[in-house]
Short mmCIF file of C-alpha atoms in Angstrom, two decimals:
data_model
loop_
_atom_site.label_atom_id
_atom_site.label_comp_id
_atom_site.label_asym_id
_atom_site.label_seq_id
_atom_site.Cartn_x
_atom_site.Cartn_y
_atom_site.Cartn_z
CA MET S 14 59.85 100.43 106.84
CA MET S 15 62.20 103.41 106.99
CA GLU S 16 61.29 104.28 110.59
CA ALA S 17 61.74 100.68 111.72
CA LEU S 18 65.41 100.54 110.76
CA SER S 19 68.06 102.25 112.87
CA PRO S 20 71.35 103.51 111.34
CA ALA S 21 73.07 100.47 112.90
CA ASN S 22 70.65 98.07 111.17
CA ILE S 23 71.01 99.90 107.86
CA GLY S 24 74.79 99.69 108.19
CA LEU S 25 74.65 95.97 108.94
CA LEU S 26 72.36 95.35 105.96
CA LEU S 27 74.52 97.47 103.63
CA PHE S 28 77.88 95.96 104.62
CA GLY S 29 76.40 92.47 105.04
CA ILE S 30 75.17 92.30 101.45
CA PHE S 31 78.38 93.92 100.22
CA PHE S 32 80.72 91.41 101.89
CA VAL S 33 78.56 88.39 100.99
CA LEU S 34 78.71 89.40 97.33
CA LEU S 35 82.48 89.90 97.56
CA LEU S 36 82.91 86.45 99.11
CA ILE S 37 81.05 84.76 96.26
CA GLY S 38 83.33 86.48 93.77
CA SER S 39 81.30 89.46 92.51
CA PRO S 40 83.29 92.41 91.10
CA ILE S 41 83.51 95.18 93.68
CA MET S 42 81.46 97.65 91.62
CA VAL S 43 78.66 95.06 91.38
CA ALA S 44 78.84 94.39 95.14
CA LEU S 45 78.67 98.13 95.91
CA GLY S 46 75.82 98.73 93.47
CA VAL S 47 73.67 95.75 94.48
CA ALA S 48 74.13 96.42 98.23
CA THR S 49 73.09 100.05 97.74
CA MET S 50 70.14 99.12 95.54
CA ALA S 51 68.91 96.54 98.08
CA CYS S 52 69.00 99.13 100.88
CA PHE S 53 67.14 101.66 98.70
CA ILE S 54 64.41 99.09 98.09
CA VAL S 55 64.17 98.11 101.79
CA LEU S 56 64.03 101.78 102.80
CA ASP S 57 61.40 102.46 100.11
CA ILE S 58 63.56 105.13 98.43
CA ASP S 59 63.06 105.81 94.73
CA LEU S 60 65.89 104.09 92.84
CA SER S 61 66.14 107.07 90.50
CA LEU S 62 67.72 108.99 93.42
CA MET S 63 70.55 106.45 93.46
CA ILE S 64 71.20 107.07 89.76
CA GLU S 65 70.93 110.83 90.24
CA ARG S 66 73.45 110.90 93.12
CA ALA S 67 75.88 108.58 91.37
CA PHE S 68 75.70 110.48 88.09
CA ALA S 69 76.30 113.80 89.86
CA SER S 70 79.61 112.44 91.17
CA LEU S 71 80.87 111.88 87.62
CA THR S 72 80.37 115.55 86.70
CA ALA S 73 82.79 116.78 89.40
CA PHE S 74 85.40 119.07 87.78
CA PRO S 75 88.43 117.55 89.63
CA LEU S 76 87.47 114.10 88.32
CA MET S 77 88.28 115.32 84.80
CA ALA S 78 91.96 115.10 85.86
CA LEU S 79 91.68 111.30 86.01
CA PRO S 80 91.57 110.41 82.27
CA ALA S 81 93.92 113.29 81.48
CA PHE S 82 96.66 112.08 83.85
CA VAL S 83 96.25 108.47 82.67
CA LEU S 84 96.63 109.62 79.06
CA ALA S 85 99.61 111.83 79.95
CA GLY S 86 101.41 108.91 81.62
CA SER S 87 100.73 106.58 78.70
CA LEU S 88 101.93 109.17 76.19
CA MET S 89 105.11 109.79 78.22
CA GLU S 90 106.05 106.16 77.70
CA ALA S 91 105.27 106.26 73.98
CA ALA S 92 107.20 109.52 73.53
CA GLY S 93 110.41 108.17 75.08
CA VAL S 94 110.14 110.42 78.15
CA SER S 95 110.09 107.56 80.68
CA ARG S 96 113.16 105.89 79.10
CA ARG S 97 115.17 109.10 79.41
CA LEU S 98 114.09 109.60 83.02
CA VAL S 99 115.32 106.09 83.85
CA HIS S 100 118.66 106.84 82.17
CA VAL S 101 119.05 110.02 84.25
CA ALA S 102 118.25 108.07 87.43
CA GLU S 103 120.87 105.43 86.57
CA ASN S 104 123.55 108.08 86.14
CA ILE S 105 122.63 109.92 89.36
CA VAL S 106 123.31 106.77 91.40
CA GLY S 107 126.39 105.67 89.44
CA PRO S 108 128.51 102.80 90.85
CA THR S 109 126.90 102.77 94.35
CA PRO S 110 126.32 99.25 95.81
CA GLY S 111 122.80 98.29 94.81
CA GLY S 112 122.96 101.18 92.37
CA LEU S 113 120.55 99.78 89.78
CA ALA S 114 118.00 98.90 92.48
CA ILE S 115 118.31 102.43 93.87
CA SER S 116 118.03 103.95 90.39
CA THR S 117 114.85 101.89 89.91
CA THR S 118 113.44 103.64 92.98
CA LEU S 119 114.52 107.05 91.66
CA SER S 120 113.01 106.25 88.27
CA CYS S 121 109.68 105.47 89.94
CA VAL S 122 109.83 108.83 91.71
CA PHE S 123 110.44 110.63 88.39
CA PHE S 124 107.81 108.70 86.49
CA GLY S 125 105.33 108.93 89.39
CA ALA S 126 105.61 112.71 89.10
CA ILE S 127 104.10 112.34 85.64
CA SER S 128 101.78 109.33 85.52
CA GLY S 129 100.08 109.44 88.95
CA SER S 130 99.54 105.68 88.73
CA GLY S 131 101.29 102.80 90.55
CA PRO S 132 100.77 100.10 87.89
CA ALA S 133 101.69 102.52 85.07
CA THR S 134 104.90 103.44 86.92
CA THR S 135 105.76 99.78 87.52
CA ALA S 136 105.15 98.84 83.89
CA ALA S 137 107.10 101.77 82.42
CA VAL S 138 110.11 101.43 84.73
CA GLY S 139 110.01 97.63 84.96
CA MET S 140 110.20 97.10 81.20
CA LEU S 141 113.54 98.92 81.25
CA MET S 142 115.04 98.14 84.65
CA ILE S 143 114.21 94.46 85.35
CA PRO S 144 116.10 93.15 82.27
CA ALA S 145 118.95 95.63 82.99
CA MET S 146 119.28 94.44 86.61
CA ALA S 147 119.18 90.76 85.58
CA LYS S 148 121.90 91.39 82.98
CA ARG S 149 124.16 92.95 85.63
CA GLY S 150 123.95 90.06 88.09
CA TYR S 151 120.92 90.86 90.27
CA ASN S 152 118.54 88.07 91.27
CA VAL S 153 115.57 88.32 88.90
CA GLY S 154 113.08 87.95 91.76
CA TYR S 155 114.79 90.75 93.65
CA ALA S 156 114.78 92.97 90.55
CA ALA S 157 111.03 92.41 90.12
CA ALA S 158 110.36 93.00 93.84
CA ALA S 159 112.40 96.23 93.76
CA THR S 160 110.34 97.52 90.85
CA ALA S 161 106.97 96.45 92.27
CA THR S 162 107.54 98.03 95.70
CA ALA S 163 108.99 101.23 94.25
CA GLY S 164 106.05 101.44 91.83
CA GLY S 165 103.81 102.23 94.79
CA ILE S 166 105.59 105.60 95.06
CA GLY S 167 103.79 106.48 91.81
CA ILE S 168 100.59 107.26 93.73
CA ILE S 169 102.32 109.13 96.58
CA ILE S 170 104.51 111.51 94.58
CA PRO S 171 102.16 114.11 93.05
CA PRO S 172 100.28 114.28 90.79
CA SER S 173 98.40 111.20 91.94
CA ILE S 174 95.19 109.69 90.58
CA PRO S 175 94.19 108.20 94.01
CA MET S 176 94.72 111.66 95.59
CA VAL S 177 92.27 113.11 93.04
CA ILE S 178 89.73 110.42 93.98
CA TYR S 179 90.27 111.05 97.72
CA GLY S 180 89.93 114.80 97.20
CA VAL S 181 86.62 114.31 95.36
CA SER S 182 85.13 111.72 97.74
CA GLY S 183 86.40 113.41 100.93
CA GLN S 184 85.80 116.99 99.69
CA GLN S 185 89.42 117.97 100.36
CA SER S 186 91.78 120.26 98.46
CA ILE S 187 93.56 118.22 95.77
CA SER S 188 96.38 120.79 95.61
CA LYS S 189 96.98 120.40 99.36
CA MET S 190 96.99 116.62 98.96
CA PHE S 191 99.53 116.92 96.15
CA MET S 192 101.73 119.20 98.27
CA ALA S 193 101.44 116.90 101.31
CA GLY S 194 102.54 113.86 99.27
CA ILE S 195 105.98 115.21 98.35
CA ILE S 196 107.86 114.61 101.64
CA PRO S 197 106.25 111.17 102.38
CA GLY S 198 107.05 110.05 98.82
CA ILE S 199 110.67 111.15 99.18
CA LEU S 200 110.96 109.49 102.62
CA ILE S 201 109.68 106.17 101.25
CA ALA S 202 112.09 106.44 98.29
CA VAL S 203 115.00 107.14 100.70
CA GLY S 204 113.92 104.23 102.94
CA LEU S 205 113.82 101.83 99.98
CA SER S 206 117.19 103.10 98.72
CA VAL S 207 118.82 102.56 102.14
CA MET S 208 117.38 99.04 102.26
CA HIS S 209 118.71 98.30 98.75
CA PHE S 210 122.15 99.61 99.78
CA PHE S 211 122.08 97.32 102.86
CA LEU S 212 120.79 94.22 101.05
CA CYS S 213 123.15 94.62 98.07
CA ARG S 214 126.26 95.78 99.95
CA ASN S 215 128.10 92.48 99.27
CA LEU S 216 126.51 91.73 95.92
CA LYS S 217 128.98 91.36 93.07
CA THR S 218 127.38 93.06 90.10
CA GLU S 219 128.61 94.48 86.85
CA GLY S 220 128.44 98.21 87.45
CA LEU S 221 127.58 100.97 85.05
CA ASP S 222 130.35 102.56 83.00
CA TRP S 223 129.82 105.79 84.89
CA SER S 224 131.61 109.02 84.18
CA MET S 225 130.86 112.72 84.47
CA LYS S 226 130.66 112.84 80.68
CA THR S 227 127.89 110.17 80.53
CA PHE S 228 126.07 111.87 83.43
CA ILE S 229 126.05 115.24 81.67
CA HIS S 230 124.99 113.54 78.43
CA SER S 231 122.04 111.85 80.21
CA LEU S 232 120.98 115.22 81.66
CA ARG S 233 121.19 116.86 78.24
CA ASP S 234 119.29 114.02 76.56
CA GLY S 235 116.70 113.92 79.35
CA PHE S 236 116.28 117.71 79.72
CA TRP S 237 112.78 117.84 78.20
CA SER S 238 111.75 114.74 80.20
CA ILE S 239 112.90 116.27 83.51
CA LEU S 240 111.12 119.50 82.58
CA ALA S 241 107.74 117.69 82.41
CA PRO S 242 107.19 117.22 86.19
CA VAL S 243 108.70 120.67 86.82
CA ILE S 244 106.09 122.30 84.54
CA ILE S 245 103.21 120.19 85.88
CA LEU S 246 103.92 120.58 89.60
CA GLY S 247 105.34 124.11 89.32
CA GLY S 248 102.23 125.30 87.51
CA ILE S 249 99.94 123.79 90.16
CA TYR S 250 101.82 125.19 93.15
CA ALA S 251 102.37 128.60 91.53
CA GLY S 252 98.62 128.87 90.99
CA ILE S 253 98.95 129.13 87.21
CA PHE S 254 96.55 126.24 86.67
CA THR S 255 94.48 123.75 88.67
CA PRO S 256 95.42 120.03 88.97
CA THR S 257 92.79 119.27 86.32
CA GLU S 258 94.19 121.86 83.93
CA ALA S 259 97.73 120.63 84.70
CA ALA S 260 96.81 117.19 83.38
CA VAL S 261 95.73 118.71 80.06
CA VAL S 262 98.93 120.78 79.93
CA ALA S 263 100.91 117.54 80.49
CA ILE S 264 99.19 115.90 77.50
CA PHE S 265 99.94 118.77 75.11
CA TYR S 266 103.50 119.08 76.42
CA THR S 267 104.12 115.36 75.87
CA ILE S 268 102.67 115.45 72.35
CA LEU S 269 104.89 118.40 71.40
CA VAL S 270 108.02 116.78 72.89
CA GLY S 271 107.20 113.37 71.42
CA ILE S 272 106.58 114.67 67.88
CA PHE S 273 108.96 117.62 67.46
CA ILE S 274 111.85 116.99 69.89
CA HIS S 275 112.21 113.24 70.56
CA LYS S 276 110.38 112.37 67.31
CA GLU S 277 109.28 109.02 68.78
CA LEU S 278 105.52 109.52 69.13
CA THR S 279 103.75 107.89 66.19
CA LEU S 280 100.09 107.72 65.24
CA LYS S 281 100.02 104.01 66.15
CA SER S 282 101.47 104.57 69.66
CA PHE S 283 99.16 107.56 70.15
CA MET S 284 96.10 105.42 69.35
CA ALA S 285 97.40 102.69 71.70
CA SER S 286 97.66 105.30 74.48
CA LEU S 287 94.07 106.39 73.85
CA LYS S 288 92.92 102.76 74.04
CA THR S 289 94.75 102.22 77.35
CA THR S 290 93.29 105.44 78.75
CA SER S 291 89.69 104.63 77.80
CA TRP S 292 89.94 101.14 79.33
CA LEU S 293 91.47 102.30 82.63
CA THR S 294 89.26 105.37 82.96
CA GLY S 295 86.06 103.46 82.17
CA ARG S 296 86.85 100.86 84.83
CA VAL S 297 87.52 103.56 87.43
CA LEU S 298 84.44 105.66 86.62
CA VAL S 299 82.09 102.67 86.95
CA LEU S 300 83.59 102.10 90.40
CA VAL S 301 83.20 105.79 91.33
CA PHE S 302 79.58 105.67 90.13
CA THR S 303 78.56 102.80 92.43
CA ALA S 304 80.77 103.83 95.36
CA THR S 305 79.22 107.31 95.42
CA ALA S 306 75.72 105.88 95.77
CA PHE S 307 77.05 103.57 98.51
CA GLY S 308 78.62 106.57 100.27
CA TYR S 309 75.37 108.54 99.99
CA LEU S 310 73.58 105.96 102.16
CA LEU S 311 76.43 105.99 104.69
CA THR S 312 76.35 109.76 105.11
CA SER S 313 72.56 110.15 104.92
CA TYR S 314 72.02 107.77 107.84
CA ARG S 315 75.10 108.95 109.77
CA ILE S 316 76.54 105.42 109.81
CA PRO S 317 80.18 106.67 110.12
CA VAL S 318 79.15 108.75 113.14
CA GLU S 319 77.63 105.66 114.74
CA ILE S 320 80.84 103.71 114.11
CA ALA S 321 82.91 106.60 115.49
CA ASN S 322 80.82 106.76 118.66
CA TRP S 323 81.16 103.00 119.06
CA ILE S 324 84.96 103.20 118.77
CA LEU S 325 85.10 106.23 121.09
CA SER S 326 83.29 104.19 123.74
CA PHE S 327 86.30 101.81 123.79
CA THR S 328 89.25 104.19 123.66
CA ASN S 329 90.21 107.85 123.43
CA ASN S 330 93.81 107.01 122.47
CA VAL S 331 94.30 108.30 118.93
CA ASN S 332 97.51 106.26 118.50
CA LEU S 333 95.65 103.03 119.24
CA VAL S 334 92.96 103.99 116.73
CA TRP S 335 95.66 104.79 114.15
CA PHE S 336 97.19 101.36 114.75
CA PHE S 337 93.92 99.58 113.96
CA VAL S 338 93.20 101.85 110.97
CA VAL S 339 96.63 101.20 109.39
CA ILE S 340 96.27 97.44 109.97
CA LEU S 341 92.82 97.56 108.35
CA LEU S 342 94.09 99.53 105.34
CA LEU S 343 97.05 97.19 104.82
CA PHE S 344 94.69 94.20 105.04
CA LEU S 345 92.24 95.73 102.54
CA GLY S 346 95.17 96.52 100.23
CA MET S 347 95.88 92.81 99.93
CA PHE S 348 92.44 92.09 98.51
CA MET S 349 91.01 95.28 96.97
CA GLU S 350 92.00 97.79 94.31
CA THR S 351 93.34 101.13 95.54
CA LEU S 352 90.53 103.27 94.16
CA ALA S 353 87.93 100.88 95.58
CA ILE S 354 89.52 101.16 99.03
CA ILE S 355 89.54 104.96 98.86
CA MET S 356 85.91 105.18 97.74
CA LEU S 357 84.82 102.67 100.38
CA VAL S 358 86.73 103.74 103.49
CA THR S 359 86.83 107.54 103.05
CA PRO S 360 83.18 108.19 103.97
CA VAL S 361 83.49 105.69 106.86
CA LEU S 362 86.92 106.42 108.36
CA LEU S 363 87.39 110.13 107.61
CA PRO S 364 84.64 111.27 110.04
CA ILE S 365 86.03 108.88 112.68
CA MET S 366 89.58 110.22 112.37
CA THR S 367 88.47 113.86 112.34
CA ALA S 368 86.50 113.11 115.54
CA TYR S 369 89.87 112.22 117.09
CA GLY S 370 91.34 115.51 115.89
CA VAL S 371 93.25 114.08 112.90
CA ASP S 372 93.73 116.49 109.98
CA PRO S 373 91.87 115.21 106.86
CA ILE S 374 94.97 115.83 104.70
CA HIS S 375 97.12 113.81 107.13
CA PHE S 376 94.62 110.94 107.06
CA GLY S 377 94.43 111.08 103.26
CA ILE S 378 98.20 110.76 102.86
CA ILE S 379 98.40 107.80 105.28
CA LEU S 380 95.52 106.19 103.35
CA ILE S 381 97.36 106.68 100.04
CA CYS S 382 100.65 105.38 101.50
CA CYS S 383 98.93 102.23 102.79
CA CYS S 384 97.35 101.75 99.36
CA GLY S 385 100.83 102.11 97.86
CA ILE S 386 101.92 99.07 99.90
CA GLY S 387 98.80 97.24 98.72
CA PHE S 388 100.18 97.34 95.17
CA SER S 389 103.02 95.03 96.25
CA THR S 390 101.22 92.66 98.64
CA PRO S 391 99.49 89.56 97.21
CA PRO S 392 97.01 88.12 96.49
CA LEU S 393 95.81 91.20 94.52
CA GLY S 394 99.07 93.25 94.33
CA GLU S 395 98.73 94.72 90.83
CA ASN S 396 102.39 95.82 90.73
CA MET S 397 103.45 92.28 91.65
CA PHE S 398 101.52 90.82 88.72
CA ILE S 399 103.00 93.36 86.31
CA ALA S 400 106.57 92.76 87.58
CA SER S 401 105.98 88.99 87.53
CA GLY S 402 104.89 89.16 83.90
CA ILE S 403 107.90 91.27 82.88
CA ALA S 404 110.41 89.08 84.78
CA ASN S 405 108.63 85.83 83.84
CA ILE S 406 108.90 84.36 87.37
CA SER S 407 106.36 83.28 89.99
CA LEU S 408 104.48 85.65 92.26
CA GLU S 409 105.67 83.65 95.31
CA GLU S 410 109.33 84.33 94.53
CA ILE S 411 108.74 88.06 94.14
CA SER S 412 106.66 88.21 97.34
CA LEU S 413 109.45 86.66 99.41
CA LYS S 414 112.05 89.10 98.07
CA ALA S 415 109.67 92.03 98.67
CA LEU S 416 109.20 91.40 102.42
CA PRO S 417 112.08 93.62 103.70
CA LEU S 418 111.08 96.36 101.24
CA VAL S 419 107.45 96.24 102.41
CA ALA S 420 108.70 96.34 106.03
CA ILE S 421 110.64 99.57 105.41
CA ASN S 422 107.52 101.04 103.79
CA ILE S 423 105.48 100.26 106.90
CA ALA S 424 108.20 101.76 109.12
CA VAL S 425 108.01 105.05 107.18
CA ILE S 426 104.20 105.06 107.50
CA ALA S 427 104.57 104.59 111.29
CA ILE S 428 106.84 107.67 111.38
CA LEU S 429 104.33 109.69 109.34
CA VAL S 430 101.51 108.66 111.69
CA MET S 431 103.45 109.66 114.82
CA PHE S 432 104.72 112.95 113.36
CA PRO S 433 101.87 114.54 111.34
CA ASP S 434 103.86 117.77 110.91
CA ILE S 435 106.06 115.94 108.40
CA VAL S 436 102.99 115.48 106.18
CA LEU S 437 101.43 118.88 106.86
CA PHE S 438 104.61 120.98 106.67
CA LEU S 439 104.41 121.90 102.96
CA PRO S 440 100.60 122.45 102.80
CA ASN S 441 100.84 124.71 105.87
CA LEU S 442 103.87 126.48 104.40
CA MET S 443 101.86 127.32 101.27
CA GLY S 444 99.00 128.64 103.42
CA THR S 445 95.38 128.86 102.38
CA GLY S 446 96.12 129.72 98.76
CA LEU S 447 95.96 126.08 97.71
CA GLN S 448 92.55 124.94 96.61
#
């Protein structure tokens, strides 16, 4: 049976079963697992090999960073770190038009540098900023849209859980991915801030009672909170510890700050953080388990190479290929979870893009940025659902208000695609020392 099937036929069988199961409403991990299992049976391959390959993926050392970063982000919220970061962001912006919307964006940058998760960033910042914006005269739908779209920065600003997953599945340096995400994350934050300034330039809102005294007070109160991302990222880039070890350092740092300095971390909130972490991590690891077995079939039968050769027969224009890839990623982001997209498309698209001379780190960052937009585009749009729940308004209203903010996100991605040196500048600057 094995000799009778070409890589193209195996690919059609694999993806055919996968998409049929998705269409009938199967969870993505079930669709990945069943499609892989069916192909193993057709190819007369021992199913124990599927389990062996999938289990091996879960023992990867970098993957240990996943539960640690999730726990660190959850503990930051319980320890009062996220609230202080938001207060600092508010005072940095001051009385600027659209100031609270801009400070929401800055808060997402700060919190993203701790949690590594888009939904976690949206929830932590949204609980504080959406009611504050509504109280000061902002449209509630706009406040929710501002939080949901800015929450996507949480996976672009390092450390980032999706970057860890991409590094594991694409066998790329996680430290280089982290370094490469800094400038794109800042550019998207600046783009969103400019759009907020433009959209809110004539908006009559009740501004903050800003003064240098309150600004200095917010910095003093938020000193230990600001120090968290400095320690985490500084330690990684200085080579003191790996991204995985940095996540553990973040947990212990947060516990010490929460208990002895802020004195807000209680046993009850600590146990709630553990519960959140186990639920999120378990869901992700099941997905990684099945996606790895799926990827094993793709690579074993050189299916990505076949797809790459097929595309190469149509065009040699890398910009045209980038256009279709970005459109595909944005489309997938509307219907699939970020980690599922990364696990699914990395073994397929990475070999194609490298065949066109694209740097794997550059491709990874564009992939993550597109996934960041997926958080704020329905029907899936996890950030949208979180913001909708906090603001208590319909998803349709938020989606309409989010359109210009999503557009500016896409414009920044287009710039990053056309000028890869923007993405690769910091990793290249750090040289080969990053692992």
